[in-house]
PDB file of C-alpha atoms in Angstrom:
ATOM      1  CA  UNK L 603      54.441  50.973 -38.731  1.00  0.00           C
ATOM      2  CA  UNK L 604      52.215  51.058 -35.780  1.00  0.00           C
ATOM      3  CA  UNK L 605      49.035  53.282 -35.737  1.00  0.00           C
ATOM      4  CA  UNK L 606      47.585  52.729 -32.252  1.00  0.00           C
ATOM      5  CA  UNK L 607      48.669  52.239 -28.547  1.00  0.00           C
ATOM      6  CA  UNK L 608      47.313  49.399 -26.438  1.00  0.00           C
ATOM      7  CA  UNK L 609      46.844  49.938 -22.699  1.00  0.00           C
ATOM      8  CA  UNK L 610      48.870  47.388 -20.502  1.00  0.00           C
ATOM      9  CA  UNK L 611      46.540  45.369 -18.535  1.00  0.00           C
ATOM     10  CA  UNK L 612      47.543  43.024 -15.548  1.00  0.00           C
ATOM     11  CA  UNK L 613      45.767  39.779 -15.295  1.00  0.00           C
ATOM     12  CA  UNK L 614      44.075  39.042 -11.985  1.00  0.00           C
ATOM     13  CA  UNK L 615      45.315  36.667  -9.561  1.00  0.00           C
ATOM     14  CA  UNK L 616      41.802  35.950  -8.405  1.00  0.00           C
ATOM     15  CA  UNK L 617      39.747  35.725 -11.766  1.00  0.00           C
ATOM     16  CA  UNK L 618      36.121  35.425 -11.901  1.00  0.00           C
ATOM     17  CA  UNK L 619      34.422  32.134 -12.958  1.00  0.00           C
ATOM     18  CA  UNK L 620      31.054  30.674 -13.021  1.00  0.00           C
ATOM     19  CA  UNK L 621      31.246  29.746  -9.407  1.00  0.00           C
ATOM     20  CA  UNK L 622      31.945  33.465  -8.568  1.00  0.00           C
ATOM     21  CA  UNK L 623      29.392  35.797  -7.104  1.00  0.00           C
ATOM     22  CA  UNK L 624      29.903  39.337  -8.510  1.00  0.00           C
ATOM     23  CA  UNK L 625      28.220  42.589  -6.914  1.00  0.00           C
ATOM     24  CA  UNK L 626      28.814  45.763  -9.321  1.00  0.00           C
ATOM     25  CA  UNK L 627      28.299  49.234  -7.978  1.00  0.00           C
ATOM     26  CA  UNK L 628      28.643  52.857  -9.270  1.00  0.00           C
ATOM     27  CA  UNK L 629      28.200  54.821 -12.467  1.00  0.00           C
ATOM     28  CA  UNK L 630      26.360  53.969 -15.690  1.00  0.00           C
ATOM     29  CA  UNK L 631      29.340  52.149 -17.092  1.00  0.00           C
ATOM     30  CA  UNK L 632      28.976  49.762 -14.171  1.00  0.00           C
ATOM     31  CA  UNK L 633      25.504  48.830 -15.762  1.00  0.00           C
ATOM     32  CA  UNK L 634      27.176  48.536 -19.166  1.00  0.00           C
ATOM     33  CA  UNK L 635      29.414  45.748 -17.950  1.00  0.00           C
ATOM     34  CA  UNK L 636      26.771  44.182 -15.876  1.00  0.00           C
ATOM     35  CA  UNK L 637      24.728  43.556 -18.912  1.00  0.00           C
ATOM     36  CA  UNK L 638      27.468  41.485 -20.195  1.00  0.00           C
ATOM     37  CA  UNK L 639      27.667  39.357 -17.077  1.00  0.00           C
ATOM     38  CA  UNK L 640      24.025  39.068 -17.387  1.00  0.00           C
ATOM     39  CA  UNK L 641      24.328  37.915 -21.249  1.00  0.00           C
ATOM     40  CA  UNK L 642      27.142  35.470 -20.177  1.00  0.00           C
ATOM     41  CA  UNK L 643      24.995  34.057 -17.299  1.00  0.00           C
ATOM     42  CA  UNK L 644      27.450  34.824 -14.677  1.00  0.00           C
ATOM     43  CA  UNK L 645      26.268  35.260 -10.933  1.00  0.00           C
ATOM     44  CA  UNK L 646      26.048  38.963 -10.934  1.00  0.00           C
ATOM     45  CA  UNK L 647      24.098  41.606  -8.988  1.00  0.00           C
ATOM     46  CA  UNK L 648      24.276  45.290 -10.213  1.00  0.00           C
ATOM     47  CA  UNK L 649      23.418  48.745  -8.566  1.00  0.00           C
ATOM     48  CA  UNK L 650      20.699  47.691  -5.874  1.00  0.00           C
ATOM     49  CA  UNK L 651      20.315  51.430  -5.342  1.00  0.00           C
ATOM     50  CA  UNK L 652      20.602  52.566  -8.791  1.00  0.00           C
ATOM     51  CA  UNK L 653      23.299  54.428 -10.525  1.00  0.00           C
ATOM     52  CA  UNK L 654      25.750  56.119  -8.116  1.00  0.00           C
ATOM     53  CA  UNK L 655      28.257  58.440  -9.445  1.00  0.00           C
ATOM     54  CA  UNK L 656      30.322  59.854  -6.542  1.00  0.00           C
ATOM     55  CA  UNK L 657      32.541  58.120  -4.079  1.00  0.00           C
ATOM     56  CA  UNK L 658      31.172  59.737  -0.921  1.00  0.00           C
ATOM     57  CA  UNK L 659      27.509  58.576  -1.784  1.00  0.00           C
ATOM     58  CA  UNK L 660      28.755  55.154  -2.400  1.00  0.00           C
ATOM     59  CA  UNK L 661      30.668  55.186   0.911  1.00  0.00           C
ATOM     60  CA  UNK L 662      27.402  56.350   2.686  1.00  0.00           C
ATOM     61  CA  UNK L 663      25.381  53.447   1.173  1.00  0.00           C
ATOM     62  CA  UNK L 664      27.914  50.814   2.094  1.00  0.00           C
ATOM     63  CA  UNK L 665      28.103  52.134   5.636  1.00  0.00           C
ATOM     64  CA  UNK L 666      24.382  52.083   5.889  1.00  0.00           C
ATOM     65  CA  UNK L 667      24.207  48.467   4.489  1.00  0.00           C
ATOM     66  CA  UNK L 668      26.829  47.340   6.798  1.00  0.00           C
ATOM     67  CA  UNK L 669      24.910  48.471   9.856  1.00  0.00           C
ATOM     68  CA  UNK L 670      21.725  47.353   8.348  1.00  0.00           C
ATOM     69  CA  UNK L 671      20.254  50.819   9.070  1.00  0.00           C
ATOM     70  CA  UNK L 672      16.965  50.771   7.509  1.00  0.00           C
ATOM     71  CA  UNK L 673      15.358  53.809   5.628  1.00  0.00           C
ATOM     72  CA  UNK L 674      12.709  55.740   7.773  1.00  0.00           C
ATOM     73  CA  UNK L 675      10.105  58.381   6.857  1.00  0.00           C
ATOM     74  CA  UNK L 676      12.590  61.137   7.681  1.00  0.00           C
ATOM     75  CA  UNK L 677      14.934  59.908   4.820  1.00  0.00           C
ATOM     76  CA  UNK L 678      12.380  60.506   2.019  1.00  0.00           C
ATOM     77  CA  UNK L 679      10.761  63.445   0.613  1.00  0.00           C
ATOM     78  CA  UNK L 680       7.977  64.405  -1.762  1.00  0.00           C
ATOM     79  CA  UNK L 681       8.637  66.255  -4.971  1.00  0.00           C
ATOM     80  CA  UNK L 682       6.743  66.370  -8.338  1.00  0.00           C
ATOM     81  CA  UNK L 683       4.211  63.760  -7.301  1.00  0.00           C
ATOM     82  CA  UNK L 684       6.672  61.145  -6.228  1.00  0.00           C
ATOM     83  CA  UNK L 685       8.559  60.097  -3.156  1.00  0.00           C
ATOM     84  CA  UNK L 686      12.407  60.120  -3.357  1.00  0.00           C
ATOM     85  CA  UNK L 687      15.579  59.611  -1.241  1.00  0.00           C
ATOM     86  CA  UNK L 688      18.589  61.710  -1.751  1.00  0.00           C
ATOM     87  CA  UNK L 689      20.852  58.595  -1.114  1.00  0.00           C
ATOM     88  CA  UNK L 690      19.638  56.667  -4.107  1.00  0.00           C
ATOM     89  CA  UNK L 691      18.778  57.098  -7.810  1.00  0.00           C
ATOM     90  CA  UNK L 692      15.471  58.330  -9.164  1.00  0.00           C
ATOM     91  CA  UNK L 693      14.781  54.935 -10.718  1.00  0.00           C
ATOM     92  CA  UNK L 694      13.724  53.920  -7.267  1.00  0.00           C
ATOM     93  CA  UNK L 695      11.486  56.726  -6.690  1.00  0.00           C
ATOM     94  CA  UNK L 696       7.823  55.956  -6.095  1.00  0.00           C
ATOM     95  CA  UNK L 697       4.399  57.420  -6.112  1.00  0.00           C
ATOM     96  CA  UNK L 698       3.779  55.771  -2.803  1.00  0.00           C
ATOM     97  CA  UNK L 699       5.933  56.533   0.259  1.00  0.00           C
ATOM     98  CA  UNK L 700       5.609  53.078   1.815  1.00  0.00           C
ATOM     99  CA  UNK L 701       6.525  51.093  -1.159  1.00  0.00           C
ATOM    100  CA  UNK L 702       9.578  53.258  -1.530  1.00  0.00           C
ATOM    101  CA  UNK L 703      10.594  52.461   2.049  1.00  0.00           C
ATOM    102  CA  UNK L 704       9.985  48.894   1.424  1.00  0.00           C
ATOM    103  CA  UNK L 705      11.916  48.708  -1.734  1.00  0.00           C
ATOM    104  CA  UNK L 706      14.886  50.662  -0.105  1.00  0.00           C
ATOM    105  CA  UNK L 707      15.041  48.410   2.935  1.00  0.00           C
ATOM    106  CA  UNK L 708      14.733  45.102   0.909  1.00  0.00           C
ATOM    107  CA  UNK L 709      17.708  46.546  -0.830  1.00  0.00           C
ATOM    108  CA  UNK L 710      19.523  47.001   2.481  1.00  0.00           C
ATOM    109  CA  UNK L 711      18.866  43.407   3.479  1.00  0.00           C
ATOM    110  CA  UNK L 712      19.615  41.762   0.025  1.00  0.00           C
ATOM    111  CA  UNK L 713      22.715  44.033  -0.406  1.00  0.00           C
ATOM    112  CA  UNK L 714      24.013  42.897   3.023  1.00  0.00           C
ATOM    113  CA  UNK L 715      23.517  39.279   2.248  1.00  0.00           C
ATOM    114  CA  UNK L 716      25.143  39.736  -1.119  1.00  0.00           C
ATOM    115  CA  UNK L 717      28.239  41.346   0.291  1.00  0.00           C
ATOM    116  CA  UNK L 718      28.520  38.515   2.619  1.00  0.00           C
ATOM    117  CA  UNK L 719      28.296  35.973  -0.130  1.00  0.00           C
ATOM    118  CA  UNK L 720      30.413  37.782  -2.950  1.00  0.00           C
ATOM    119  CA  UNK L 721      33.648  36.724  -4.188  1.00  0.00           C
ATOM    120  CA  UNK L 722      34.171  40.040  -6.198  1.00  0.00           C
ATOM    121  CA  UNK L 723      32.963  43.500  -6.024  1.00  0.00           C
ATOM    122  CA  UNK L 724      33.384  45.892  -8.968  1.00  0.00           C
ATOM    123  CA  UNK L 725      33.259  49.583  -8.028  1.00  0.00           C
ATOM    124  CA  UNK L 726      33.049  52.293 -10.767  1.00  0.00           C
ATOM    125  CA  UNK L 727      33.628  55.890  -9.896  1.00  0.00           C
ATOM    126  CA  UNK L 728      32.131  58.388 -12.240  1.00  0.00           C
ATOM    127  CA  UNK L 729      32.779  62.002 -10.913  1.00  0.00           C
ATOM    128  CA  UNK L 730      34.276  64.049  -8.233  1.00  0.00           C
ATOM    129  CA  UNK L 731      31.709  66.747  -8.551  1.00  0.00           C
ATOM    130  CA  UNK L 732      29.016  66.474  -5.805  1.00  0.00           C
ATOM    131  CA  UNK L 733      25.804  68.431  -4.862  1.00  0.00           C
ATOM    132  CA  UNK L 734      25.179  69.275  -1.168  1.00  0.00           C
ATOM    133  CA  UNK L 735      21.784  69.727   0.151  1.00  0.00           C
ATOM    134  CA  UNK L 736      21.876  73.099   1.922  1.00  0.00           C
ATOM    135  CA  UNK L 737      19.023  72.551   4.384  1.00  0.00           C
ATOM    136  CA  UNK L 738      20.462  69.241   5.745  1.00  0.00           C
ATOM    137  CA  UNK L 739      24.175  69.959   4.858  1.00  0.00           C
ATOM    138  CA  UNK L 740      24.447  66.614   3.251  1.00  0.00           C
ATOM    139  CA  UNK L 741      25.996  65.252   0.002  1.00  0.00           C
ATOM    140  CA  UNK L 742      23.435  63.845  -2.221  1.00  0.00           C
ATOM    141  CA  UNK L 743      23.595  60.867  -4.714  1.00  0.00           C
ATOM    142  CA  UNK L 744      20.745  62.366  -6.856  1.00  0.00           C
ATOM    143  CA  UNK L 745      19.089  65.755  -6.739  1.00  0.00           C
ATOM    144  CA  UNK L 746      15.739  64.415  -8.381  1.00  0.00           C
ATOM    145  CA  UNK L 747      15.146  67.586 -10.351  1.00  0.00           C
ATOM    146  CA  UNK L 748      14.751  69.678  -6.875  1.00  0.00           C
ATOM    147  CA  UNK L 749      15.443  73.395  -7.574  1.00  0.00           C
ATOM    148  CA  UNK L 750      19.089  73.975  -8.095  1.00  0.00           C
ATOM    149  CA  UNK L 751      18.989  76.871  -5.375  1.00  0.00           C
ATOM    150  CA  UNK L 752      18.622  74.114  -2.710  1.00  0.00           C
ATOM    151  CA  UNK L 753      22.139  72.855  -3.532  1.00  0.00           C
ATOM    152  CA  UNK L 754      25.671  73.797  -3.499  1.00  0.00           C
ATOM    153  CA  UNK L 755      28.022  72.257  -6.146  1.00  0.00           C
ATOM    154  CA  UNK L 756      31.398  71.193  -4.921  1.00  0.00           C
ATOM    155  CA  UNK L 757      34.622  69.437  -6.224  1.00  0.00           C
ATOM    156  CA  UNK L 758      35.727  66.792  -3.839  1.00  0.00           C
ATOM    157  CA  UNK L 759      39.441  66.939  -3.185  1.00  0.00           C
ATOM    158  CA  UNK L 760      41.594  63.969  -3.778  1.00  0.00           C
ATOM    159  CA  UNK L 761      42.287  63.815  -0.067  1.00  0.00           C
ATOM    160  CA  UNK L 762      38.587  63.548   0.682  1.00  0.00           C
ATOM    161  CA  UNK L 763      38.104  60.903  -2.060  1.00  0.00           C
ATOM    162  CA  UNK L 764      40.937  58.681  -1.012  1.00  0.00           C
ATOM    163  CA  UNK L 765      39.725  58.609   2.664  1.00  0.00           C
ATOM    164  CA  UNK L 766      36.079  57.870   1.401  1.00  0.00           C
ATOM    165  CA  UNK L 767      37.323  55.081  -0.839  1.00  0.00           C
ATOM    166  CA  UNK L 768      39.418  53.550   2.053  1.00  0.00           C
ATOM    167  CA  UNK L 769      36.293  53.751   4.206  1.00  0.00           C
ATOM    168  CA  UNK L 770      34.353  52.053   1.723  1.00  0.00           C
ATOM    169  CA  UNK L 771      37.119  49.254   1.431  1.00  0.00           C
ATOM    170  CA  UNK L 772      37.280  48.826   5.219  1.00  0.00           C
ATOM    171  CA  UNK L 773      33.662  48.656   5.668  1.00  0.00           C
ATOM    172  CA  UNK L 774      33.208  46.013   3.000  1.00  0.00           C
ATOM    173  CA  UNK L 775      36.088  44.137   4.381  1.00  0.00           C
ATOM    174  CA  UNK L 776      34.352  44.067   7.723  1.00  0.00           C
ATOM    175  CA  UNK L 777      31.595  42.058   6.178  1.00  0.00           C
ATOM    176  CA  UNK L 778      33.612  39.912   3.902  1.00  0.00           C
ATOM    177  CA  UNK L 779      37.605  40.049   4.477  1.00  0.00           C
ATOM    178  CA  UNK L 780      38.149  37.593   1.534  1.00  0.00           C
ATOM    179  CA  UNK L 781      36.092  39.674  -1.134  1.00  0.00           C
ATOM    180  CA  UNK L 782      38.324  40.636  -4.168  1.00  0.00           C
ATOM    181  CA  UNK L 783      38.084  44.318  -5.325  1.00  0.00           C
ATOM    182  CA  UNK L 784      38.037  45.579  -8.925  1.00  0.00           C
ATOM    183  CA  UNK L 785      38.190  49.318  -9.144  1.00  0.00           C
ATOM    184  CA  UNK L 786      37.697  51.190 -12.439  1.00  0.00           C
ATOM    185  CA  UNK L 787      36.933  55.032 -13.542  1.00  0.00           C
ATOM    186  CA  UNK L 788      34.043  55.512 -15.744  1.00  0.00           C
ATOM    187  CA  UNK L 789      35.051  56.453 -19.438  1.00  0.00           C
ATOM    188  CA  UNK L 790      31.919  58.548 -19.672  1.00  0.00           C
ATOM    189  CA  UNK L 791      32.744  62.262 -19.723  1.00  0.00           C
ATOM    190  CA  UNK L 792      30.671  64.503 -17.668  1.00  0.00           C
ATOM    191  CA  UNK L 793      30.716  67.456 -19.939  1.00  0.00           C
ATOM    192  CA  UNK L 794      27.764  69.288 -18.346  1.00  0.00           C
ATOM    193  CA  UNK L 795      30.308  70.079 -15.880  1.00  0.00           C
ATOM    194  CA  UNK L 796      32.410  71.568 -18.520  1.00  0.00           C
ATOM    195  CA  UNK L 797      35.355  70.232 -20.445  1.00  0.00           C
ATOM    196  CA  UNK L 798      38.098  71.494 -17.989  1.00  0.00           C
ATOM    197  CA  UNK L 799      35.862  70.711 -14.958  1.00  0.00           C
ATOM    198  CA  UNK L 800      35.421  67.208 -16.128  1.00  0.00           C
ATOM    199  CA  UNK L 801      39.099  66.674 -16.565  1.00  0.00           C
ATOM    200  CA  UNK L 802      39.689  68.077 -12.980  1.00  0.00           C
ATOM    201  CA  UNK L 803      37.021  65.615 -11.797  1.00  0.00           C
ATOM    202  CA  UNK L 804      38.593  62.506 -13.279  1.00  0.00           C
ATOM    203  CA  UNK L 805      42.022  63.555 -12.127  1.00  0.00           C
ATOM    204  CA  UNK L 806      40.929  63.750  -8.414  1.00  0.00           C
ATOM    205  CA  UNK L 807      39.471  60.141  -8.976  1.00  0.00           C
ATOM    206  CA  UNK L 808      42.607  58.814 -10.280  1.00  0.00           C
ATOM    207  CA  UNK L 809      44.872  60.471  -7.722  1.00  0.00           C
ATOM    208  CA  UNK L 810      42.608  59.227  -4.834  1.00  0.00           C
ATOM    209  CA  UNK L 811      42.199  55.697  -6.153  1.00  0.00           C
ATOM    210  CA  UNK L 812      45.567  54.780  -6.974  1.00  0.00           C
ATOM    211  CA  UNK L 813      46.742  56.208  -3.680  1.00  0.00           C
ATOM    212  CA  UNK L 814      44.519  53.811  -1.839  1.00  0.00           C
ATOM    213  CA  UNK L 815      45.694  50.980  -4.281  1.00  0.00           C
ATOM    214  CA  UNK L 816      49.368  51.843  -3.501  1.00  0.00           C
ATOM    215  CA  UNK L 817      49.133  52.135   0.151  1.00  0.00           C
ATOM    216  CA  UNK L 818      46.785  49.407   0.793  1.00  0.00           C
ATOM    217  CA  UNK L 819      48.653  46.435   2.252  1.00  0.00           C
ATOM    218  CA  UNK L 820      46.473  43.315   3.071  1.00  0.00           C
ATOM    219  CA  UNK L 821      47.320  39.901   2.328  1.00  0.00           C
ATOM    220  CA  UNK L 822      43.603  38.819   2.494  1.00  0.00           C
ATOM    221  CA  UNK L 823      42.401  40.779  -0.585  1.00  0.00           C
ATOM    222  CA  UNK L 824      43.386  41.543  -4.208  1.00  0.00           C
ATOM    223  CA  UNK L 825      43.032  45.013  -5.164  1.00  0.00           C
ATOM    224  CA  UNK L 826      42.654  45.278  -9.026  1.00  0.00           C
ATOM    225  CA  UNK L 827      42.527  48.220 -11.260  1.00  0.00           C
ATOM    226  CA  UNK L 828      40.965  47.991 -14.729  1.00  0.00           C
ATOM    227  CA  UNK L 829      41.617  50.861 -16.921  1.00  0.00           C
ATOM    228  CA  UNK L 830      38.364  51.404 -18.765  1.00  0.00           C
ATOM    229  CA  UNK L 831      38.743  55.194 -18.852  1.00  0.00           C
ATOM    230  CA  UNK L 832      42.316  54.812 -20.304  1.00  0.00           C
ATOM    231  CA  UNK L 833      40.985  52.326 -22.923  1.00  0.00           C
ATOM    232  CA  UNK L 834      38.299  54.607 -24.117  1.00  0.00           C
ATOM    233  CA  UNK L 835      40.527  57.820 -24.271  1.00  0.00           C
ATOM    234  CA  UNK L 836      43.422  56.171 -25.971  1.00  0.00           C
ATOM    235  CA  UNK L 837      42.857  52.975 -27.870  1.00  0.00           C
ATOM    236  CA  UNK L 838      39.190  54.046 -28.624  1.00  0.00           C
ATOM    237  CA  UNK L 839      39.727  57.860 -29.133  1.00  0.00           C
ATOM    238  CA  UNK L 840      37.743  58.080 -32.376  1.00  0.00           C
ATOM    239  CA  UNK L 841      34.175  59.496 -32.070  1.00  0.00           C
ATOM    240  CA  UNK L 842      32.937  56.491 -33.996  1.00  0.00           C
ATOM    241  CA  UNK L 843      33.239  54.670 -30.828  1.00  0.00           C
ATOM    242  CA  UNK L 844      30.651  56.860 -29.072  1.00  0.00           C
ATOM    243  CA  UNK L 845      26.820  57.243 -28.999  1.00  0.00           C
ATOM    244  CA  UNK L 846      25.196  60.207 -30.750  1.00  0.00           C
ATOM    245  CA  UNK L 847      25.722  62.379 -27.690  1.00  0.00           C
ATOM    246  CA  UNK L 848      29.445  62.077 -28.216  1.00  0.00           C
ATOM    247  CA  UNK L 849      29.870  61.101 -24.432  1.00  0.00           C
ATOM    248  CA  UNK L 850      28.850  57.528 -23.766  1.00  0.00           C
ATOM    249  CA  UNK L 851      30.716  54.667 -25.493  1.00  0.00           C
ATOM    250  CA  UNK L 852      28.479  52.700 -28.065  1.00  0.00           C
ATOM    251  CA  UNK L 853      28.038  49.128 -28.312  1.00  0.00           C
ATOM    252  CA  UNK L 854      31.256  48.552 -30.187  1.00  0.00           C
ATOM    253  CA  UNK L 855      33.285  50.173 -27.585  1.00  0.00           C
ATOM    254  CA  UNK L 856      31.549  48.351 -24.648  1.00  0.00           C
ATOM    255  CA  UNK L 857      32.149  45.109 -26.682  1.00  0.00           C
ATOM    256  CA  UNK L 858      35.847  45.874 -27.079  1.00  0.00           C
ATOM    257  CA  UNK L 859      36.186  47.095 -23.398  1.00  0.00           C
ATOM    258  CA  UNK L 860      34.432  43.871 -22.175  1.00  0.00           C
ATOM    259  CA  UNK L 861      36.619  41.719 -24.317  1.00  0.00           C
ATOM    260  CA  UNK L 862      39.769  43.083 -22.636  1.00  0.00           C
ATOM    261  CA  UNK L 863      38.150  42.818 -19.191  1.00  0.00           C
ATOM    262  CA  UNK L 864      37.119  39.308 -19.696  1.00  0.00           C
ATOM    263  CA  UNK L 865      40.649  38.255 -21.088  1.00  0.00           C
ATOM    264  CA  UNK L 866      42.338  39.605 -17.984  1.00  0.00           C
ATOM    265  CA  UNK L 867      39.555  38.964 -15.165  1.00  0.00           C
ATOM    266  CA  UNK L 868      37.632  36.021 -16.207  1.00  0.00           C
ATOM    267  CA  UNK L 869      39.345  32.518 -15.633  1.00  0.00           C
ATOM    268  CA  UNK L 870      40.512  30.676 -18.712  1.00  0.00           C
ATOM    269  CA  UNK L 871      38.429  27.470 -17.716  1.00  0.00           C
ATOM    270  CA  UNK L 872      35.416  29.743 -18.083  1.00  0.00           C
ATOM    271  CA  UNK L 873      36.019  30.921 -21.554  1.00  0.00           C
ATOM    272  CA  UNK L 874      34.716  27.593 -23.101  1.00  0.00           C
ATOM    273  CA  UNK L 875      31.515  28.051 -21.065  1.00  0.00           C
ATOM    274  CA  UNK L 876      31.138  31.737 -22.294  1.00  0.00           C
ATOM    275  CA  UNK L 877      31.507  30.420 -25.904  1.00  0.00           C
ATOM    276  CA  UNK L 878      28.669  27.961 -25.246  1.00  0.00           C
ATOM    277  CA  UNK L 879      26.446  30.349 -23.716  1.00  0.00           C
ATOM    278  CA  UNK L 880      27.155  32.920 -26.432  1.00  0.00           C
ATOM    279  CA  UNK L 881      26.140  30.422 -28.893  1.00  0.00           C
ATOM    280  CA  UNK L 882      22.845  29.592 -27.188  1.00  0.00           C
ATOM    281  CA  UNK L 883      22.004  33.137 -26.648  1.00  0.00           C
ATOM    282  CA  UNK L 884      22.483  33.959 -30.407  1.00  0.00           C
ATOM    283  CA  UNK L 885      20.390  30.782 -31.264  1.00  0.00           C
ATOM    284  CA  UNK L 886      17.647  32.126 -28.881  1.00  0.00           C
ATOM    285  CA  UNK L 887      17.479  35.189 -30.831  1.00  0.00           C
ATOM    286  CA  UNK L 888      17.065  33.626 -34.043  1.00  0.00           C
ATOM    287  CA  UNK L 889      14.101  34.158 -35.978  1.00  0.00           C
ATOM    288  CA  UNK L 890      13.029  31.412 -38.475  1.00  0.00           C
ATOM    289  CA  UNK L 891      11.375  32.285 -41.744  1.00  0.00           C
ATOM    290  CA  UNK L 892       9.445  29.009 -41.750  1.00  0.00           C
ATOM    291  CA  UNK L 893       8.825  27.877 -37.989  1.00  0.00           C
ATOM    292  CA  UNK L 894       6.860  24.986 -38.992  1.00  0.00           C
ATOM    293  CA  UNK L 895       9.690  23.330 -41.176  1.00  0.00           C
ATOM    294  CA  UNK L 896      11.473  20.087 -40.159  1.00  0.00           C
ATOM    295  CA  UNK L 897      14.738  21.929 -40.299  1.00  0.00           C
ATOM    296  CA  UNK L 898      13.633  24.468 -37.673  1.00  0.00           C
ATOM    297  CA  UNK L 899      12.095  21.760 -35.532  1.00  0.00           C
ATOM    298  CA  UNK L 900      15.587  20.159 -35.427  1.00  0.00           C
ATOM    299  CA  UNK L 901      17.253  23.416 -34.609  1.00  0.00           C
ATOM    300  CA  UNK L 902      15.082  23.788 -31.737  1.00  0.00           C
ATOM    301  CA  UNK L 903      15.605  20.311 -30.507  1.00  0.00           C
ATOM    302  CA  UNK L 904      19.199  20.670 -30.818  1.00  0.00           C
ATOM    303  CA  UNK L 905      19.036  24.013 -28.912  1.00  0.00           C
ATOM    304  CA  UNK L 906      17.218  22.479 -26.089  1.00  0.00           C
ATOM    305  CA  UNK L 907      19.816  19.850 -25.631  1.00  0.00           C
ATOM    306  CA  UNK L 908      22.566  22.579 -25.541  1.00  0.00           C
ATOM    307  CA  UNK L 909      20.414  24.479 -22.843  1.00  0.00           C
ATOM    308  CA  UNK L 910      19.927  21.312 -20.808  1.00  0.00           C
ATOM    309  CA  UNK L 911      23.607  20.514 -20.908  1.00  0.00           C
ATOM    310  CA  UNK L 912      24.878  23.881 -19.615  1.00  0.00           C
ATOM    311  CA  UNK L 913      21.947  24.324 -17.015  1.00  0.00           C
ATOM    312  CA  UNK L 914      22.680  20.710 -15.363  1.00  0.00           C
ATOM    313  CA  UNK L 915      26.320  21.687 -15.195  1.00  0.00           C
ATOM    314  CA  UNK L 916      25.793  25.224 -13.617  1.00  0.00           C
ATOM    315  CA  UNK L 917      22.326  25.256 -11.813  1.00  0.00           C
ATOM    316  CA  UNK L 918      22.175  28.925 -11.410  1.00  0.00           C
ATOM    317  CA  UNK L 919      21.998  29.283 -15.247  1.00  0.00           C
ATOM    318  CA  UNK L 920      18.573  29.747 -16.600  1.00  0.00           C
ATOM    319  CA  UNK L 921      17.864  30.465 -20.357  1.00  0.00           C
TER     320      UNK L 921
END
């Protein structure tokens, strides 16, 4: 008797390996996956502009990067003793305006270079709900705790999202026609919008994204969809796989979703390297009861040899 279902996942035709350069953009779940890439020492860059939830704000940032359109003083504002930009996450906010502009413009130039060099880009969409600044009539990526009365809240239609995703794809392809896309919908539920409203939001993302994947007909690029939302909602439907807020996947869930991701999107010849890296990482976290013992000294010497072997083979790996 079968007590659970398993989501079918298609293997990538262009899997990630240790020569790949990966850029991850999007919601907080993108950060969860990026931590795994970092742990296993892949060449990975994540959210240079912080966590971005909605597809229009992601499109706007890629458009700015592609044009290398630097941030100016008019693009930032002062609130609660800090300078912010409506286009990026509050993690980048700064008490000094010039430092903020320098940080943002460094992110522009570095992201431009990363897109040009990347082999894979992973984009995770979080929500269809957006906030529009009434004064500028512009969709913002983050409200930065500015009073609610300065914004209108809207649900993006599937048609608008579809066009936005297509624009994002086209913009990135202009810079790097050979890049491989991996799209996913964040499994984090935005219950602050309401239970029904969250389902509406996710359904618009699904409809739009799958329409783009269905209609896109480019032989130069592989469009992949990874069903992280479906895995969380179906295979991991029990609340024991959630954090205390009952919204975010806990570490067990993240580990499980990563396992399925790596089995289908990481090359088979990289699995053995991942095992070596994992063994070293666990050894580095080991704490000896007797650091001065001969046994521990041998353990450290053996660990150094393992690290040297991996680092010599893969120069980008540094433990």
